[in-house]
Coordinates of C-alpha atoms in Angstrom, one line a residue:
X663 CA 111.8 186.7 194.3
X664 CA 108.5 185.4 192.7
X665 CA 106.9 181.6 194.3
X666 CA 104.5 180.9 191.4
X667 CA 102.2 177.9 192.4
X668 CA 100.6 177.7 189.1
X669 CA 101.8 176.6 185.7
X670 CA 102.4 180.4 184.7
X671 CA 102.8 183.5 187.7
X672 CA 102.2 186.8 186.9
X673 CA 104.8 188.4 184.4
X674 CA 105.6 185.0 183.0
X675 CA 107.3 183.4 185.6
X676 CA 106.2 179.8 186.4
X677 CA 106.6 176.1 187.5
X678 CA 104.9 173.1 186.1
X679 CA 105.2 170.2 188.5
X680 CA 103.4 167.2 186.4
X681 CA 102.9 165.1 189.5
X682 CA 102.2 167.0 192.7
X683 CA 102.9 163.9 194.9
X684 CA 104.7 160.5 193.9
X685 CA 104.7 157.6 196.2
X686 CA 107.8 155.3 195.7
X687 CA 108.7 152.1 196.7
X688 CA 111.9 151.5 198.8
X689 CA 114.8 150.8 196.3
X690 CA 113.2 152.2 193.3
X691 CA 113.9 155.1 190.6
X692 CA 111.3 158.2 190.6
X693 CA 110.8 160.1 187.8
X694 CA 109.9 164.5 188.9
X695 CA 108.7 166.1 185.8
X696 CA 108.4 169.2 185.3
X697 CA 108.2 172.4 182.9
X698 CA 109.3 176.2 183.9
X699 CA 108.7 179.6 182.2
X700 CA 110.5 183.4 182.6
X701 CA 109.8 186.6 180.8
X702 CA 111.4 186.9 177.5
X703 CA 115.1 188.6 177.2
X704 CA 116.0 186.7 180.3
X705 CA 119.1 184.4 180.4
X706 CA 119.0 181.0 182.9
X707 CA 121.9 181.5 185.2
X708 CA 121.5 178.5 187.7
X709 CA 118.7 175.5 188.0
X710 CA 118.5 173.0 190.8
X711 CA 116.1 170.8 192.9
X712 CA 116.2 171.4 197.0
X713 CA 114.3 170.3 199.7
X714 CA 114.2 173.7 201.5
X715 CA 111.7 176.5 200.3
X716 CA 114.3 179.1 200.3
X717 CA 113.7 183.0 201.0
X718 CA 115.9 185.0 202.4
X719 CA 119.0 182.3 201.9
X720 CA 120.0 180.5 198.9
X721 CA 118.8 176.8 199.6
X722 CA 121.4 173.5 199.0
X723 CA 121.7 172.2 195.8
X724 CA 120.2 168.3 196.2
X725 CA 123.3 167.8 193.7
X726 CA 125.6 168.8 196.4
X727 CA 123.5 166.4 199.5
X728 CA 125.8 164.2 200.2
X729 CA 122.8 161.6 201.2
X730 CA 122.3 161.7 197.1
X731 CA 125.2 161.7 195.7
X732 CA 125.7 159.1 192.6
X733 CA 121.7 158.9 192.7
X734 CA 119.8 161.9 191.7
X735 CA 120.2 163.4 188.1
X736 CA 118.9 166.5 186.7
X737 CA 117.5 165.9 183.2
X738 CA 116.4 169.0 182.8
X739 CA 118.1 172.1 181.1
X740 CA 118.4 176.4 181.4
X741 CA 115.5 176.7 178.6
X742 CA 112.3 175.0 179.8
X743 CA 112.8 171.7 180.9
X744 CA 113.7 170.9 184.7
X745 CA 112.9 166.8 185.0
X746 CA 115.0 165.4 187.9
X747 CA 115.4 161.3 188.6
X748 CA 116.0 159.9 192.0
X749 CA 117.1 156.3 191.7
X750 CA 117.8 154.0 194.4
X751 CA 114.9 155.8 196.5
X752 CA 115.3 155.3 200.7
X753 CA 113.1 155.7 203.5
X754 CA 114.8 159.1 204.3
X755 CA 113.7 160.1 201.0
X756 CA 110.7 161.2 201.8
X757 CA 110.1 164.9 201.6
X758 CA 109.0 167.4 199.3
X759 CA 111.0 168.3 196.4
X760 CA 111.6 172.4 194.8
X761 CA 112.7 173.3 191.5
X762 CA 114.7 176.6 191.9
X763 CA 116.4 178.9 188.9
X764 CA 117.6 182.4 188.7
X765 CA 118.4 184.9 185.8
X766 CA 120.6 187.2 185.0
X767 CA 118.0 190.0 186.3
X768 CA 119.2 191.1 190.2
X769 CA 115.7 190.0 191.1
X770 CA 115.5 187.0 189.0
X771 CA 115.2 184.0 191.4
X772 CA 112.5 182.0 190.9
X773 CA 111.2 178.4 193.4
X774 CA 107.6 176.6 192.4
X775 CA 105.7 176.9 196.0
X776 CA 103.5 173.6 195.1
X777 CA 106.2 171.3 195.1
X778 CA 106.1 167.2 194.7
X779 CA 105.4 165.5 197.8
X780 CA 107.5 162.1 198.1
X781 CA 106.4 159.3 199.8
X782 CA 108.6 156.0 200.5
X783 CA 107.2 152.6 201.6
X784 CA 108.4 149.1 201.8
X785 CA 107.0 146.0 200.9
X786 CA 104.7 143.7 203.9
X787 CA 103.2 140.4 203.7
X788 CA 99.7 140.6 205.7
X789 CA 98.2 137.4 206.5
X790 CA 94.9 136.6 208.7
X791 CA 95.5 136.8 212.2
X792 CA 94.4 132.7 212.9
X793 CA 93.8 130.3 209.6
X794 CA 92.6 127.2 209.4
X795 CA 92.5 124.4 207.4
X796 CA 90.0 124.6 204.8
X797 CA 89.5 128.2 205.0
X798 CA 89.7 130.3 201.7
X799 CA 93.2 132.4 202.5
X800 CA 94.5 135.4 201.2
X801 CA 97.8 137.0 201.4
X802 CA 98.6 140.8 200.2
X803 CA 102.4 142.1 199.3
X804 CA 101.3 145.6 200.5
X805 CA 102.9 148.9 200.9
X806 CA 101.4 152.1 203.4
X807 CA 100.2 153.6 200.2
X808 CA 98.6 153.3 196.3
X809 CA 101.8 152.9 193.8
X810 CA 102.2 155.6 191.7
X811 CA 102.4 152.7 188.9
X812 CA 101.8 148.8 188.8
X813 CA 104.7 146.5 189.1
X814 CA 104.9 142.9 188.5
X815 CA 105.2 141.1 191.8
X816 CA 106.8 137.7 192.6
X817 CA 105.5 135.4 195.6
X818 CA 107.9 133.0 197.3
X819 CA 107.0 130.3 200.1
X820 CA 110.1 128.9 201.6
X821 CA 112.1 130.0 198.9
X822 CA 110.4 129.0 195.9
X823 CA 108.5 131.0 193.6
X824 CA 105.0 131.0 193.5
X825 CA 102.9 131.4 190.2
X826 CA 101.0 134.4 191.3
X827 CA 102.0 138.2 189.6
X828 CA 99.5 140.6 191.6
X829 CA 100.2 141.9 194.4
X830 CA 97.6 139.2 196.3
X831 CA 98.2 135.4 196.6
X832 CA 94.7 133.1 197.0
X833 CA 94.9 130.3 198.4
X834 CA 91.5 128.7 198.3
X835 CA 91.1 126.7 200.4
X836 CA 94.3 126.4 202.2
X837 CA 95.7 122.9 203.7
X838 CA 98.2 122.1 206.0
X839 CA 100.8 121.6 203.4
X840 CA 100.2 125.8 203.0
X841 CA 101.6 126.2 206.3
X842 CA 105.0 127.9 206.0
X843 CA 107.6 131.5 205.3
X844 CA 106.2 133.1 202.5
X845 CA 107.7 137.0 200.8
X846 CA 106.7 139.5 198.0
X847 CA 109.2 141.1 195.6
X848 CA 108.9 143.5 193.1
X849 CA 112.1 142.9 190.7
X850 CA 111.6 145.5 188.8
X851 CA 112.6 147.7 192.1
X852 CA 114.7 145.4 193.5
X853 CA 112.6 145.1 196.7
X854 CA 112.3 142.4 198.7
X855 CA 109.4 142.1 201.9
X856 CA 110.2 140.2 205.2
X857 CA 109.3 136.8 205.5
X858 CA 106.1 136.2 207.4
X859 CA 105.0 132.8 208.7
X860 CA 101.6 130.9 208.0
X861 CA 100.6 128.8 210.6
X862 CA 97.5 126.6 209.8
X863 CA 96.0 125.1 212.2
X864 CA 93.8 121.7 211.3
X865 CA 91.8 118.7 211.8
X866 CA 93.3 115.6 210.1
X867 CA 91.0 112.4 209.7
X868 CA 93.1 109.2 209.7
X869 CA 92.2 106.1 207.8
X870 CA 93.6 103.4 207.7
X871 CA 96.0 102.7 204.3
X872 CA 94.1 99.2 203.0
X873 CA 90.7 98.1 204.1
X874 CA 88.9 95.3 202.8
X875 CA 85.5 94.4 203.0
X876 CA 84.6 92.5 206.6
X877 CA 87.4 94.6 208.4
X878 CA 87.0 96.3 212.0
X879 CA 88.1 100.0 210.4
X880 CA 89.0 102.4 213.3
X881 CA 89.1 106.7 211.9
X882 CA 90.9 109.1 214.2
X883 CA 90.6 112.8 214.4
X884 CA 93.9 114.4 214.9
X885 CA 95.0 118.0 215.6
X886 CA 97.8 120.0 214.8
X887 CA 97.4 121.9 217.9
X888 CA 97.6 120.6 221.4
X889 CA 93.5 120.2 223.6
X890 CA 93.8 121.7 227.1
X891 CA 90.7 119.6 228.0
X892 CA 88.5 116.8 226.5
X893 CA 86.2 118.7 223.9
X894 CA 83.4 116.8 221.7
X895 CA 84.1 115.5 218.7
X896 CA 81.4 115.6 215.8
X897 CA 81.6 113.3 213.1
X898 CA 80.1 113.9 209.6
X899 CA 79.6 111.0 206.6
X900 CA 78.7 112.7 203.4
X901 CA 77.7 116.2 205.2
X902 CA 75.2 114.2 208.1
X903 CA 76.0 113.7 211.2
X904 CA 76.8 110.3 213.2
X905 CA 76.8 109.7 216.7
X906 CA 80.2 109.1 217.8
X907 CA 81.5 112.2 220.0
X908 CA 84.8 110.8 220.7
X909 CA 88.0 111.1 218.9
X910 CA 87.3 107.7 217.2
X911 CA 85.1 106.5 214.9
X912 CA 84.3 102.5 214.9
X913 CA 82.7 100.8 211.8
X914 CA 82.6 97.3 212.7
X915 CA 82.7 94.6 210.0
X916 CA 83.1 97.5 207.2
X917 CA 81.1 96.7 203.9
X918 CA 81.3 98.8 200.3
X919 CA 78.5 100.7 201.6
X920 CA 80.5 102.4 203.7
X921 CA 82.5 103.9 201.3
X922 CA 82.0 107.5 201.8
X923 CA 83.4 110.9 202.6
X924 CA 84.4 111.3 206.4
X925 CA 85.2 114.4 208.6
X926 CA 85.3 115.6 211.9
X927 CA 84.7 118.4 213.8
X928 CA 86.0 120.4 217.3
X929 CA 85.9 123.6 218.9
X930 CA 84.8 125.2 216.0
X931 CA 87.2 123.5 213.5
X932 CA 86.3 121.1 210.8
X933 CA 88.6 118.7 209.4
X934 CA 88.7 118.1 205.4
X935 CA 87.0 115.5 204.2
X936 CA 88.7 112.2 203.3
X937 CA 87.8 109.2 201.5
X938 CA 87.4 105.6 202.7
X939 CA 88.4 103.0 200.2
X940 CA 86.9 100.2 200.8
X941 CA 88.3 96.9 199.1
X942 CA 85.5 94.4 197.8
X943 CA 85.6 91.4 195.0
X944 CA 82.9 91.7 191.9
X945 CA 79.4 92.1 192.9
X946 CA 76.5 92.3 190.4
X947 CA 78.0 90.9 187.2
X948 CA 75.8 91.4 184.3
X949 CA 75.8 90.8 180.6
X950 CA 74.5 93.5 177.9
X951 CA 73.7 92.7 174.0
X952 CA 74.1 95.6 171.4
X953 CA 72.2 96.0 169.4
X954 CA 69.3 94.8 171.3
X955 CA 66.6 93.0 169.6
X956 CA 66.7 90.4 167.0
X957 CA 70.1 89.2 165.6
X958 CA 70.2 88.3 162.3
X959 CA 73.5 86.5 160.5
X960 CA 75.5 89.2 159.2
X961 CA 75.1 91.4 161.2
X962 CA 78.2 93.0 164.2
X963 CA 77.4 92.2 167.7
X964 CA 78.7 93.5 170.7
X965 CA 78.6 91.8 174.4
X966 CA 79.5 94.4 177.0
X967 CA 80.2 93.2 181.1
X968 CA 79.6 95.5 183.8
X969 CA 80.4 94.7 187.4
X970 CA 80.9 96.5 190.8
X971 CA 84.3 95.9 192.5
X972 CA 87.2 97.7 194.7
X973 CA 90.1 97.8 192.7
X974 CA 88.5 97.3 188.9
X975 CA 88.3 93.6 187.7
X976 CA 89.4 92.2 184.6
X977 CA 86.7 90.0 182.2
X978 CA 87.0 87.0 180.6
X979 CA 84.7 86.0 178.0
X980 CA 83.2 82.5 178.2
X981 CA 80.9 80.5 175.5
X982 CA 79.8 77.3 176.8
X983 CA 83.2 75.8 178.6
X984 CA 85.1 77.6 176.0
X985 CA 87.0 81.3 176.5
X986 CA 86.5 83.0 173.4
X987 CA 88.2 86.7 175.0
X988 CA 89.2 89.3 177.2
X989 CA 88.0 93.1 177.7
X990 CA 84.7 94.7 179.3
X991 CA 83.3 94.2 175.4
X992 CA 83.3 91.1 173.2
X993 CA 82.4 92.1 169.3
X994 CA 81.6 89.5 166.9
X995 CA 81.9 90.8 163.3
X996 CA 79.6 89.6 160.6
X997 CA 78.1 87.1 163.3
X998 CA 76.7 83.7 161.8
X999 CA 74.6 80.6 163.2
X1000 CA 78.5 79.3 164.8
X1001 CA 78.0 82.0 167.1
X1002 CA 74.4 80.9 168.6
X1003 CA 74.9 79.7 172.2
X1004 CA 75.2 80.7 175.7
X1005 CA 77.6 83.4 176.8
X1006 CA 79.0 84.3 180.1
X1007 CA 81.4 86.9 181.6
X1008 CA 84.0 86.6 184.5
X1009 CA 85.0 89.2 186.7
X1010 CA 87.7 88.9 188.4
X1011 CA 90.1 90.9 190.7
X1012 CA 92.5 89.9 193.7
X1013 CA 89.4 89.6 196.2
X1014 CA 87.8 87.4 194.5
X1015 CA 85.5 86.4 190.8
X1016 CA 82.1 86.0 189.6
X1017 CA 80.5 84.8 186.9
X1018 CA 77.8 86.3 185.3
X1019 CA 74.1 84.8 184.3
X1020 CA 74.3 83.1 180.7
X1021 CA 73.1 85.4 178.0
X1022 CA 71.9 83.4 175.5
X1023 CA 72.6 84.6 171.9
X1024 CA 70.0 83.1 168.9
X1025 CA 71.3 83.8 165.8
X1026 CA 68.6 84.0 163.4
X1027 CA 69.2 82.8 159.5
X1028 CA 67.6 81.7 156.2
X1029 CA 67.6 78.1 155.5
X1030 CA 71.0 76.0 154.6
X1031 CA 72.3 72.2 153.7
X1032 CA 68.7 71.5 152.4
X1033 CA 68.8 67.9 151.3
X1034 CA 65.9 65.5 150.1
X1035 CA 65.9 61.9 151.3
X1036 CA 64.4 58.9 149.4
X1037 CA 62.5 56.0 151.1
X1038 CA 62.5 53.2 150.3
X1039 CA 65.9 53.7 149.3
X1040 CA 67.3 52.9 145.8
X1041 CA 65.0 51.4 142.9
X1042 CA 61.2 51.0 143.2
X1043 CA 58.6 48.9 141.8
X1044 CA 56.8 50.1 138.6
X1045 CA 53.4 51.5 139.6
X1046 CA 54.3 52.3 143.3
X1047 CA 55.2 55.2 144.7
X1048 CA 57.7 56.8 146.9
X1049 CA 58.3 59.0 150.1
X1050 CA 60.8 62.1 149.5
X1051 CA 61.8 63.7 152.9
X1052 CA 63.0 67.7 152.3
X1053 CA 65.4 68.5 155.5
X1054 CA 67.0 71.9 156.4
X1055 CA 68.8 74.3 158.9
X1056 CA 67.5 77.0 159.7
X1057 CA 66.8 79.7 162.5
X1058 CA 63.8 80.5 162.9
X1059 CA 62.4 76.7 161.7
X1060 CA 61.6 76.2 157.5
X1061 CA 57.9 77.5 157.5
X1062 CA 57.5 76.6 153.6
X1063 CA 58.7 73.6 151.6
X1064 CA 57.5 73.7 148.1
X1065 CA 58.3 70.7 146.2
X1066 CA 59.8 70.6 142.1
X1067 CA 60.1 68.4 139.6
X1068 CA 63.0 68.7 137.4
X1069 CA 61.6 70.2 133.5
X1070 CA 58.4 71.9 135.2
X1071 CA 57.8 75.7 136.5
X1072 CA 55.2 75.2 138.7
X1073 CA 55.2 73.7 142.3
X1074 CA 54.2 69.4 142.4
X1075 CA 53.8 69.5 146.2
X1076 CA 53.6 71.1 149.4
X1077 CA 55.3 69.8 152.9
X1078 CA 57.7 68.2 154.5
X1079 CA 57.1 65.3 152.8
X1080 CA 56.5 64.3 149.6
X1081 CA 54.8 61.5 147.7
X1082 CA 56.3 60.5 144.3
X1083 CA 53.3 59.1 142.6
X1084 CA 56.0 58.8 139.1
X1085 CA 59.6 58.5 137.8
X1086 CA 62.0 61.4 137.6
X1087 CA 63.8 64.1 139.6
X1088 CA 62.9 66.6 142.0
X1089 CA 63.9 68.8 144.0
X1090 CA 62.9 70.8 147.1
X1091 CA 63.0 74.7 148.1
X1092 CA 63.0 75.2 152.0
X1093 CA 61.7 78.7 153.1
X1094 CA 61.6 81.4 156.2
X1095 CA 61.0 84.7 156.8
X1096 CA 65.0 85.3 155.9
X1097 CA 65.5 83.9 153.1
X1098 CA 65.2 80.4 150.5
X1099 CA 67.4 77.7 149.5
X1100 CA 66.7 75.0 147.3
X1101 CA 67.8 71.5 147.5
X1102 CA 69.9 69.4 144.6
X1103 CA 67.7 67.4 142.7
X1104 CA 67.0 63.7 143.5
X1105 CA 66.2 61.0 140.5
X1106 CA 63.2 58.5 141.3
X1107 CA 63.4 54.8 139.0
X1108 CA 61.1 52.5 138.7
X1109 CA 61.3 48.3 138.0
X1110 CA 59.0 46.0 137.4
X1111 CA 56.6 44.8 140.5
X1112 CA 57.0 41.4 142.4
X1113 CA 53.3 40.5 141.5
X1114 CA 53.8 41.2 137.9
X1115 CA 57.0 38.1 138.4
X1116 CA 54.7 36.0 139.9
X1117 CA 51.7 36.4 137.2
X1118 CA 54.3 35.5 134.7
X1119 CA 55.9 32.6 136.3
X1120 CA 52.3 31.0 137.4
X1121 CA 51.3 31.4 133.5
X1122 CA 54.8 30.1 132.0
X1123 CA 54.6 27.0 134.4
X1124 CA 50.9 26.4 133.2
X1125 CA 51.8 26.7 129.7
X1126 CA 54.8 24.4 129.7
X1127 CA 52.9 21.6 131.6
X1128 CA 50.3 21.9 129.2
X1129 CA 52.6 21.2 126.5
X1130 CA 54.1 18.0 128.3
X1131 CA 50.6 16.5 128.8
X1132 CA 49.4 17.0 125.4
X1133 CA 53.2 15.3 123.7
X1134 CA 52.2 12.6 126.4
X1135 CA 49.0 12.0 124.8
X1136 CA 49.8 11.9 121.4
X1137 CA 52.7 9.7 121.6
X1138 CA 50.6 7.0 123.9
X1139 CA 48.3 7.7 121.0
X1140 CA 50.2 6.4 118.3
X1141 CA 51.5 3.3 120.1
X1142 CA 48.1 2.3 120.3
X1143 CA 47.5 2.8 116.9
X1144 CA 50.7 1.2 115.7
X1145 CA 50.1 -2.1 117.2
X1146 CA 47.0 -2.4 115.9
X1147 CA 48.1 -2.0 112.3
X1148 CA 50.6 -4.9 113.3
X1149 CA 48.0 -6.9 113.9
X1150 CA 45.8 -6.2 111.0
X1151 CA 48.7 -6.1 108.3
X1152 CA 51.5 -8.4 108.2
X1153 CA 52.8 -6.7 104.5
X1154 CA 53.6 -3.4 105.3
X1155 CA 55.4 -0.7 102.8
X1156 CA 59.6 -0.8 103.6
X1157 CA 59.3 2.7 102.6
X1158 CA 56.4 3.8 104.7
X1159 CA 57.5 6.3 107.8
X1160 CA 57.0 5.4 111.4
X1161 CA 53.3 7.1 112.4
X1162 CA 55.0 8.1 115.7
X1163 CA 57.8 9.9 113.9
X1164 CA 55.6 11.2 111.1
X1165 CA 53.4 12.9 114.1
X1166 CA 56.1 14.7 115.1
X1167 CA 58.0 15.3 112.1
X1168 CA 57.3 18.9 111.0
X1169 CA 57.4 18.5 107.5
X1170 CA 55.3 15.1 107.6
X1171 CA 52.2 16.4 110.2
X1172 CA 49.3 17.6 109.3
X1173 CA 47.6 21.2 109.5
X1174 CA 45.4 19.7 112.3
X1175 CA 48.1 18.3 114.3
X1176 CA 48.3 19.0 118.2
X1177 CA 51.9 19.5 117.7
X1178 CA 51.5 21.8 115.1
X1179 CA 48.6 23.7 117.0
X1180 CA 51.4 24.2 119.9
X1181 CA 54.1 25.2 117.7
X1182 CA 51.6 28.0 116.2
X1183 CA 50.5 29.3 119.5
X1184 CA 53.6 29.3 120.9
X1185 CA 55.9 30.8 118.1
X1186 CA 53.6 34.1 117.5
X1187 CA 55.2 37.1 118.2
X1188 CA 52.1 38.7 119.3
X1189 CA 51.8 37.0 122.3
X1190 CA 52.5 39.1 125.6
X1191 CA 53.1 36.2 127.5
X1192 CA 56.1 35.1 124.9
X1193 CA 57.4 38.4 124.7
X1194 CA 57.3 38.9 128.3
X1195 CA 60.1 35.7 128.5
X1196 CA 61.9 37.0 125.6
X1197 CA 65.2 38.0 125.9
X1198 CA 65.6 39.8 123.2
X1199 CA 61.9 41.3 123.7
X1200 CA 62.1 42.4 127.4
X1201 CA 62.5 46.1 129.1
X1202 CA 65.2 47.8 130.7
X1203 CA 63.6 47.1 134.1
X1204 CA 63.8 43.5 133.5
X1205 CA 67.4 43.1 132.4
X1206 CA 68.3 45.6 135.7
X1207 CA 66.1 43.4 138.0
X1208 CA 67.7 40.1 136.7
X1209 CA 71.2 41.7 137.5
X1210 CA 70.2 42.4 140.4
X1211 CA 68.4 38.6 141.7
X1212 CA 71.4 37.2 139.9
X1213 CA 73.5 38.7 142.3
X1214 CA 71.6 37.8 145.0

């Protein structure tokens, strides 16, 4: 009988094992590969797998074991090929496994002397020996050797399925709700590893559930393990130490600023750190403008509110006495001179409000409603003049008013004011650094003066006295002259006319007559002073000023 160790013996006879040693989990399938030769013109009687290295007696069959019966299968054949699968593998499995064949030659028996060495292992949780809380924790599914492949493992704690795959579960860092039974499996194999517990031992620091700003606020450390003796507490705020060394930790009168991150610390063990939420109504309530700088009409404007409170306010926004909205930001779209004022934000949670300072918002625009006003109102005397007042809106204040008159290009006047030295209409154009507007136009009349009445009254009165006086005179003049004719002549002419009458009988007096004189002066239609009393010669001015003193 020949043992070949190699993948050919001498004269052709050989064994191939592909693995020399397979280590198997507990519960799994194993694959034995393997390839054989013989010398040509020999015929494969019998080929089998045993775990005895047979020489002087035929070993068993592994087909015949009972131990594997329903779970080993050759795959193999009598040419070349003698593959065996173990499924189902135990911990008694572990051994080394022989291919075996003979021939029809009397000397034709034939075991490969290398052999595959199988190893069995089960699956085992290891976890550290003492864990505590906060530490960075690792457990390990693990077997007493490498696999020979690499299954997909499942992690379970208390039941449930973890999210892990590898063959190592992290948990970094562990807490107290870690503690508890945790397994590996391998589903693939079917194998299942005892339940190991994780114990985790910690420091807790307890707070109390509300605190408000002013409270006496008490922290605790608590263990989960029972102190034999009375150790030394250290307490930590933010990573620095404080001086309390007790068990307790006393902030009296509690403000926001001590809202930070506590822990404590004994016989070597340090607590996690926990939060203190401290409770406070708004504190530093402030008002910012975007964008900053000048704000011109038109233009989008946003009002932001920022405060500091313990639970977050809400903010109202206030103009004046007025609410205008709500939010941490107030826009105002296309903002115009309306919108100029004093703005203020409320903050406001269940602790308490606070209004901010006033912001004050100047809207800056070109001029508007530019008006002119007339004084002295309504008409004015011919040959005085008037007062024209140009008025405005406008942010920043009118720096230009340039004065019109209606029918000209160029500028009459400069000011606020202006002086009308004529009739007509005019207009004003209000300017600043934004923009122009120009005012409607405004008509200026003029009437006849007071004085100019009186100079015509005086002369009138003068005139028509004169007249009287000098009718007087001739009339006495002519009585005198008619008795004396009575006394001189008794035989007067029937037909001669009365002198009196004949004086002032136009068709009877003489070139030279007074009368006549009068009656020439007056009735020339040169004369200012007649055509000033006219009717029928006299302006516009006078018929309106007559309306007018009539109605008076």
């Amino acid at each position: 009988m020949f043992c070949v160790a190699g993948v050919v013996a001498q004269n052709g006879w050989g064994v191939d094992y592909k693995d020399k040693s397979i280590c198997a989990l507990k519960g799994s399938t194993v694959t034995m590969r393997c390839t054989y030769t013989y010398p040509r013109g020999r015929v494969v009687l019998r080929a089998f797998w045993t775990k005895q290295w047979g020489q002087a007696s035929e070993p068993p069959d592994l087909l015949d074991d009972p131990d594997y019966r329903g779970r080993v299968q050759y795959l193999g054949d009598k040419q070349h090929d003698c593959t065996l699968r173990l499924r189902n593998v135990r911990e008694t499995d572990q051994s080394k496994y022989y291919f075996r064949f003979t021939t029809d030659h009397h000397e034709g028996k034939y075991q490969g002397a290398s052999g595959v060495d199988l190893s069995v292992t089960d699956l085992q949780v290891e976890v550290p020996e003492r864990v505590i809380e906060g530490d960075e924790v690792t457990l390990t599914c693990k077997t007493s050797f490498s696999l020979s492949d690499r299954p997909t493992f499942t992690w379970y704690r208390n039941g449930h399925p973890l999210s892990s795959n590898t063959d190592q579960l992290h948990l970094q860092p562990v807490s107290r709700e870690d503690a508890g039974s945790y397994d590996c499996a391998v589903w693939s194999k079917n194998l299942y590893s005892p339940e190991v517990t994780l114990n985790v031992r910690y420091l807790q620091v307890e707070v109390p559930e509300r605190v408000i700003e002013g409270d006496e606020v008490t922290l605790t450390c608590k263990t989960s393990f029972s102190l034999s003796d009375r150790p030394t507490f250290t307490w930590y705020r933010n990573g620095h130490p404080l001086s309390s060394s007790t068990d307790q930790l006393h902030l009296q009168l509690v403000s926001r600023e001590d809202a930070d991150r506590y822990r404590c610390a004994v016989l070597g063990l340090r607590s996690p750190e926990v939060t203190l939420n401290v409770r406070y109504g708004p504190k530093s309530v402030s008002v910012s403008i975007s964008p900053s700088g000048e704000i011109v009409e038109g233009r989008s404007v946003t009002l932001t509110c920022s405060s500091d409170a313990n639970p977050p306010v809400e903010y109202n926004w206030i103009k004046g006495t007025s609410s205008v909205g709500k939010g941490e930001t107030y826009t105002m779209m296309e903002i115009s001179s309306v919108d100029s004022g004093e703005y203020k934000c409320r903050s406001s949670n269940e602790h308490g409000e606070k209004l901010s300072e006033a912001l004050t918002l100047n809207v800056l625009y070109p001029p508007k409603s530019v008006s002119v006003s007339i004084s002295p109102s309504g008409e004015t005397a011919e040959g005085s003049s008037v007062n024209l007042t140009c008025s405005s809106d406008a942010n920043p204040p009118v720096q230009n008013y340039t004065w019109f008159k209606e029918g000209g290009s160029s500028p009459v006047g400069s000011g606020h004011s202006y002086r009308a030295p004529q009739r007509g209409s005019y207009y004003c154009e209000a300017q600043n650094e934004h923009g122009s507007q120009k005012s409607a136009a405004v008509t200026v009349k003029g009437v006849w003066n007071s004085a100019l009445y009186a100079v015509i009254g005086v002369t009138a009165g003068c005139g028509c006295l004169s007249i009287i006086i000098a009718v007087f005179c001739v009339r006495r003049k002519r009585r005198g002259s008619s008795a004396d004719d009575k006394n001189q002549t008794q035989n007067v002419d029937p037909n001669a006319k009365d002198d009196t009458n004949t004086a002032l009988d136009p068709v009877s007096r003489t070139s030279d007559d007074v009368y006549n004189t009068l009656a020439t002066v007056h009735s020339s239609p040169s004369d200012d002073l007649y055509s000033a009393l006219d009717p029928q010669s006299r302006s516009p001015e006078y018929g309106t000023l007559a309306t007018v003193r009539n109605k008076h």
